[in-house]
């Protein structure tokens, strides 16, 4: 890792002259040393406290060959971990770009390279917490976790529930409506950290199925006789009834019942009145379904009691 204030060198080459390096940080497992300016790392709470009272923290070992200004700080971190830590300090990541920065909920632009891949984020956040990095860096990393929710929903949900990040967990749950929970293997589902976190997902799925089925079975093609086609009323009603009764047995949390019922258009399109009634009924289904909770935080707490 090389930058204006932070560079790394192998232990074997550490005897050479150093420019603008008031502190050397050495990886105990790997022996790699990083030249770090004190000013650059003072944004980190751990290092700032160490400078204020270093005899109560890590031991700084002087090296006569390097001069009194080049103390060595040994840390039990791998070279990769220290490189990541100093990169976060020296070059804090910007939040991922958003489509609606002024909206009620963030919508991220998932352009190539604009979002930090999820697999590296937990270790970054661990280092940020361990070494007390500024809150702005932690918040930015949390936005990157949230931006991964659509592409890695289960790992993001698991991480968010384990680290008390309810908004991120809720966002990830919206992308876990499909496939059904029963389709996951034990190995897949095991990453969810608690029974409660799994239960919240289960309640979301069951609540949506319950509400979607209720909406479907209570929506008629000719509600209260409105828009009735005198010539095809019985036939159109029978088609609608057969379709919705079957669909009600197949509903899952992500089922788009409006689009499923729209399939009747091929049979009803020859009649303008029937087609108009179908369109109106499907539009009403679509409107009502949009109001059904899609995230764990919007499922009523008394749902199980209501469903009995």
mmCIF file of C-alpha atoms in Angstrom, residues 40 45 51 56 85 112 117 121 126 128 176 204 236 238 273 282 292:
data_model
loop_
_atom_site.group_PDB
_atom_site.id
_atom_site.type_symbol
_atom_site.label_atom_id
_atom_site.label_comp_id
_atom_site.label_asym_id
_atom_site.label_seq_id
_atom_site.Cartn_x
_atom_site.Cartn_y
_atom_site.Cartn_z
ATOM 1 C CA UNK A 40 -2.890 11.011 9.093
ATOM 2 C CA UNK A 45 -9.575 7.109 18.192
ATOM 3 C CA UNK A 51 -0.422 9.284 21.334
ATOM 4 C CA UNK A 56 -1.050 2.875 28.864
ATOM 5 C CA UNK A 85 -7.167 -0.073 8.009
ATOM 6 C CA UNK A 112 -19.534 -1.252 -11.791
ATOM 7 C CA UNK A 117 -18.420 -5.821 -2.710
ATOM 8 C CA UNK A 121 -17.289 -5.071 4.069
ATOM 9 C CA UNK A 126 -14.746 -4.763 12.145
ATOM 10 C CA UNK A 128 -13.520 0.544 11.855
ATOM 11 C CA UNK A 176 -35.848 -12.137 0.187
ATOM 12 C CA UNK A 204 -43.132 -11.520 6.459
ATOM 13 C CA UNK A 236 -66.370 -14.107 -17.755
ATOM 14 C CA UNK A 238 -66.610 -18.279 -14.332
ATOM 15 C CA UNK A 273 -66.772 -4.701 -22.135
ATOM 16 C CA UNK A 282 -56.491 -6.154 -12.362
ATOM 17 C CA UNK A 292 -49.095 -5.014 1.476
#
